[in-house]
Coordinates of N, CA and C and ligand atoms in Angstrom, one line a residue:
X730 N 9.6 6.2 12.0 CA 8.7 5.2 12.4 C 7.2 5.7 12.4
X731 N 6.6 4.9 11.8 CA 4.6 5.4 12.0 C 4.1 3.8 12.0
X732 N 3.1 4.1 12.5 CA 2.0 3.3 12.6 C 1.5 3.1 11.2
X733 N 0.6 1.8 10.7 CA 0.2 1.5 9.5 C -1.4 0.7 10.1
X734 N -2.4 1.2 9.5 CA -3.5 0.1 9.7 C -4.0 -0.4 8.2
X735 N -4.1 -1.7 8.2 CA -4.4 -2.6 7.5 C -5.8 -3.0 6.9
X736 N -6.6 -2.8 6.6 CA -8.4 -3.3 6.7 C -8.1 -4.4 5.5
X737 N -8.5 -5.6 5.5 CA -8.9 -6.5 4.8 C -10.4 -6.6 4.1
X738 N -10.7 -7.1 3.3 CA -12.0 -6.8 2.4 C -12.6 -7.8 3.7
X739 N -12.1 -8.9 4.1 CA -13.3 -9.8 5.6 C -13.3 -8.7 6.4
X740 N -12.8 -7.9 6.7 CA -13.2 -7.0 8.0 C -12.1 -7.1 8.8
X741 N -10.8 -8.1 8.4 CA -9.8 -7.8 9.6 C -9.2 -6.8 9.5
X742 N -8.6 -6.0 10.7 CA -8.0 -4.9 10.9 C -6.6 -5.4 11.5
X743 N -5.3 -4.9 11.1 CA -4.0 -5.3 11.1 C -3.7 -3.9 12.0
X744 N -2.7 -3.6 12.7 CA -1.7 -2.7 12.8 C -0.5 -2.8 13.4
X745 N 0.7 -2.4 12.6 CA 1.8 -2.2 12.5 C 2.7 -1.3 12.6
X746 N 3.5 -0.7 12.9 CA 4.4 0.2 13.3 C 5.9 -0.2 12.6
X747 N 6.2 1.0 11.0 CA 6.9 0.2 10.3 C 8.2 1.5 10.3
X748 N 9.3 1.1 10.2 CA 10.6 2.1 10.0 C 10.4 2.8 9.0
X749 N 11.1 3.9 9.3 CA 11.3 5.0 8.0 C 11.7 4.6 7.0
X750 N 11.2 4.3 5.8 CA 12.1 4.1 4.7 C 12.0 2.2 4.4
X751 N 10.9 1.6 5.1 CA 10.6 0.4 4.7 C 9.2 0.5 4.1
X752 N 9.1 -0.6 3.5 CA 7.5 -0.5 2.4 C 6.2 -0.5 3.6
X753 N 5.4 -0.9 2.6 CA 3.9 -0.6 3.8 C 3.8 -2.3 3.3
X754 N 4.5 -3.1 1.8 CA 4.3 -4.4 1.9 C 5.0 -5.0 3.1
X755 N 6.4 -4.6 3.0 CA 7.2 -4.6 4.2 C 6.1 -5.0 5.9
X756 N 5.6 -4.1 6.1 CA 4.6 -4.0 7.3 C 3.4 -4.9 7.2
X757 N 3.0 -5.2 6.0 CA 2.3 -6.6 6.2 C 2.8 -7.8 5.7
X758 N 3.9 -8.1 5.4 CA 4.8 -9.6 5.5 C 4.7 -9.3 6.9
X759 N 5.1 -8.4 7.6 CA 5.8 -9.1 9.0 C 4.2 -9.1 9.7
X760 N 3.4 -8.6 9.3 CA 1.9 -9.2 10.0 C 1.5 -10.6 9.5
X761 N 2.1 -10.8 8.6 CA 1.2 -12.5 7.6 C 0.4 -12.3 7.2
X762 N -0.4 -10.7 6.3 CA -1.4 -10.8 5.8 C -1.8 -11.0 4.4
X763 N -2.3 -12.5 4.4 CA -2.4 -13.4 3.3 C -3.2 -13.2 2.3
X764 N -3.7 -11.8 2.5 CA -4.6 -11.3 1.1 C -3.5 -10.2 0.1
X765 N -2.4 -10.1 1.2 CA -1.5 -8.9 0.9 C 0.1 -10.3 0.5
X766 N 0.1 -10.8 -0.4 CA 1.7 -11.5 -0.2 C 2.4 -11.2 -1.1
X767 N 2.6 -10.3 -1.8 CA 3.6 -9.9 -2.4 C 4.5 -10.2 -3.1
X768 N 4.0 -11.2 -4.1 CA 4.6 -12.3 -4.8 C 5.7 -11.6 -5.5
X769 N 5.9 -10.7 -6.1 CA 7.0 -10.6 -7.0 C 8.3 -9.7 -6.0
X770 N 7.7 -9.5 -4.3 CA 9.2 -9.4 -4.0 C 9.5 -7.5 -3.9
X771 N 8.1 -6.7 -4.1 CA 8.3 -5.6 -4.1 C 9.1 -4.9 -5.5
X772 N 9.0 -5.6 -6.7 CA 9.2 -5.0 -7.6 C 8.4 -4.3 -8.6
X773 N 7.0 -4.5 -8.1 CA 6.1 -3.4 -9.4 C 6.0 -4.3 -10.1
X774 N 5.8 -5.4 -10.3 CA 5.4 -6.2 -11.3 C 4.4 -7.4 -10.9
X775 N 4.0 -7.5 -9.6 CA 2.6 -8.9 -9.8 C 1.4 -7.7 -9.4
X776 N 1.3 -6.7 -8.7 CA 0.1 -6.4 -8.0 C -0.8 -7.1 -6.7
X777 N -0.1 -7.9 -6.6 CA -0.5 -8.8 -5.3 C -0.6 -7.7 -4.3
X778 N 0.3 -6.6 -3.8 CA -0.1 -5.9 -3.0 C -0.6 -4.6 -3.3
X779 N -1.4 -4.4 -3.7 CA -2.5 -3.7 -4.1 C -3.4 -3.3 -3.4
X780 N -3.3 -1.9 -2.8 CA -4.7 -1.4 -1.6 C -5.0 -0.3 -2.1
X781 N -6.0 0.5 -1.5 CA -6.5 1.9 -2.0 C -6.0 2.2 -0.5
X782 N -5.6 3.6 -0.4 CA -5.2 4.6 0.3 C -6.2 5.7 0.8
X783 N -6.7 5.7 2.0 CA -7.6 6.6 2.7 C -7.0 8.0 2.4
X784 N -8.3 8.9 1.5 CA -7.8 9.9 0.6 C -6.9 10.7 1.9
X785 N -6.7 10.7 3.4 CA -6.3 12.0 4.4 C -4.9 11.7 3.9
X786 N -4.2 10.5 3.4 CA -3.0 10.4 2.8 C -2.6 10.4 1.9
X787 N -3.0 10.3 0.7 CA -2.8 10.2 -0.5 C -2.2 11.1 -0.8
X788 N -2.6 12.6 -0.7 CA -1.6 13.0 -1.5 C -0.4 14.0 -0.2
X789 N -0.4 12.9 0.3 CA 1.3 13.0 1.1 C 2.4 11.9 0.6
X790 N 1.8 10.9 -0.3 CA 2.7 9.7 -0.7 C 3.7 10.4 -1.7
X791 N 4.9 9.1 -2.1 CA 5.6 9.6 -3.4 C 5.1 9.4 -4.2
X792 N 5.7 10.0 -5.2 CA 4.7 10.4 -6.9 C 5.3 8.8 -7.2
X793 N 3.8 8.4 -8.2 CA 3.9 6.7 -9.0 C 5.0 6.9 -9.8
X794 N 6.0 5.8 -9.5 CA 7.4 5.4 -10.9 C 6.0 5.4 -12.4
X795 N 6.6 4.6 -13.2 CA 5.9 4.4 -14.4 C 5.1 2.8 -14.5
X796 N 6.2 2.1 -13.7 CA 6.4 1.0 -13.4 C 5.0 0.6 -12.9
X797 N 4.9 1.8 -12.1 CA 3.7 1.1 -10.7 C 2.6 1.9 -11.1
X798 N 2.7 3.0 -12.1 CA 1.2 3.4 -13.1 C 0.9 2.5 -13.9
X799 N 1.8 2.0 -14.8 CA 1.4 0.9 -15.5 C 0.7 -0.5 -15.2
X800 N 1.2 -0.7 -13.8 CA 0.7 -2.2 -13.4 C -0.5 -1.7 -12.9
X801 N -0.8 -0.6 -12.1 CA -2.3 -0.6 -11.3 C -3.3 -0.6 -12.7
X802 N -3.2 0.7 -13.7 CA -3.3 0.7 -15.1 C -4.1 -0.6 -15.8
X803 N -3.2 -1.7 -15.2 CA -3.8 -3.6 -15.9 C -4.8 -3.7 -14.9
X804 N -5.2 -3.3 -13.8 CA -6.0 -4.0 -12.7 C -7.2 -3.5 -13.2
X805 N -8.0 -4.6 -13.5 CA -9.9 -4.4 -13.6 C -10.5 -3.6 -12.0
X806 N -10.0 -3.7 -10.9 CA -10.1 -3.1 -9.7 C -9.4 -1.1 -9.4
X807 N -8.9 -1.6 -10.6 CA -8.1 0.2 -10.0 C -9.1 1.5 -9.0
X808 N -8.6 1.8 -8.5 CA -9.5 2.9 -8.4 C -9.1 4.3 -7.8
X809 N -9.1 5.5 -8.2 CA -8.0 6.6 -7.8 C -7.5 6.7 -6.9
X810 N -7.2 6.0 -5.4 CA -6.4 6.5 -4.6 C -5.8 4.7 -5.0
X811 N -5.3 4.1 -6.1 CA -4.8 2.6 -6.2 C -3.4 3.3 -5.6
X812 N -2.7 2.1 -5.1 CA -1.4 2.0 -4.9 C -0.7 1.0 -4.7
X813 N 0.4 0.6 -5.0 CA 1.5 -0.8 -4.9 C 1.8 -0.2 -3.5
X814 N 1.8 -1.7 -2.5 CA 2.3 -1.2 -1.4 C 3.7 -1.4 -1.2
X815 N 4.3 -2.1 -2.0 CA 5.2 -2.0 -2.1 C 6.0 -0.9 -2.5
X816 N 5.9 0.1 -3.1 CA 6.1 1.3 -3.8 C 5.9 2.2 -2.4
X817 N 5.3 2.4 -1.3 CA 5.4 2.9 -0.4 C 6.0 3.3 0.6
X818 N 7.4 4.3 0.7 CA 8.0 4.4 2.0 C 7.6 4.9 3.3
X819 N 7.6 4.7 4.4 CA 7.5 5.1 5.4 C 7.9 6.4 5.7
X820 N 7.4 7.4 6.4 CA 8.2 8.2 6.2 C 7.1 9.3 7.0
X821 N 7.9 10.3 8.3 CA 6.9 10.7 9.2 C 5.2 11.3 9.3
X822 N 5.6 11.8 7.8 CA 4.1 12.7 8.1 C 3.0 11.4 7.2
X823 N 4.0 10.1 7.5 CA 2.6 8.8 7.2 C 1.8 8.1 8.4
X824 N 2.5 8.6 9.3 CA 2.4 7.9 10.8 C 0.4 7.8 11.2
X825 N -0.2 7.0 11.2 CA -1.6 6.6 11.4 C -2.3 6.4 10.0
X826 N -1.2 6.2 9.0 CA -2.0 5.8 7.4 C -3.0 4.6 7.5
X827 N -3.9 4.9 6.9 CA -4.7 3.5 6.9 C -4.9 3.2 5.2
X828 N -4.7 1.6 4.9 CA -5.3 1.5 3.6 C -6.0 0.3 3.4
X829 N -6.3 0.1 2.6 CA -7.4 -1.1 2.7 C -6.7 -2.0 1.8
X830 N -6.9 -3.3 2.0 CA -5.9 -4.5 1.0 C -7.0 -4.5 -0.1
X831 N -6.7 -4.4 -1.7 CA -7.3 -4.5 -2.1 C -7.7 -6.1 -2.9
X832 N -9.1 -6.3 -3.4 CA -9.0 -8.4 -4.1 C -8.1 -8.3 -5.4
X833 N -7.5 -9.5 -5.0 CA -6.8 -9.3 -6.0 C -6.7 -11.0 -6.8
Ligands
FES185 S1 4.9 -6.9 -4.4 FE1 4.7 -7.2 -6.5 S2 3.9 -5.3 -7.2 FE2 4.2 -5.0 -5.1

């Protein structure tokens, strides 16, 4: 279990506390955050959930599939810490992650 914070590009601040081994999209469906909806279902293929990752975690995440290099790859927005949130597990040494929802 860890904690997840949320920043929206308006300024809202979300936080959630998500299981080991569920997404970080996971953690904002169950918030409702409607800049984050996740249209394709957590498969690496819309980019709807798309945030940049505050560099203190970044490189504690899992390495990108191909899938989810490819799709940030298409985004005019990318930017080095890009990440699918859905591609994200939970997992202890994430506990106080913060990421920012990116426009999408
Ligand atoms: S929910 Fe579609 S890429 Fe993450």
């Amino acid at each position: 279990m860890g904690q997840v914070t949320y920043i929206e590009n308006c300024g809202t601040v979300h936080e959630t506390d998500i299981a080991n081994g569920q997404s970080l999209l996971d953690g904002a469906l169950s918030l409702g955050i409607s800049s984050m909806p996740g249209a394709c279902g957590g498969d690496a293929v819309c980019a709807t959930c798309h945030c940049i990752v505050d560099d203190e975690w970044s490189d504690k995440l899992n390495d990108m599939s191909e899938d989810e290099f490819f799709m940030l790859q298409s985004m005019d927005n990318q930017q080095a810490n890009s990440r699918l949130a859905c591609q994200i597990r939970m997992k202890d040494n994430l506990d106080g992650m913060i990421v920012v929802v990116a426009d999408n």
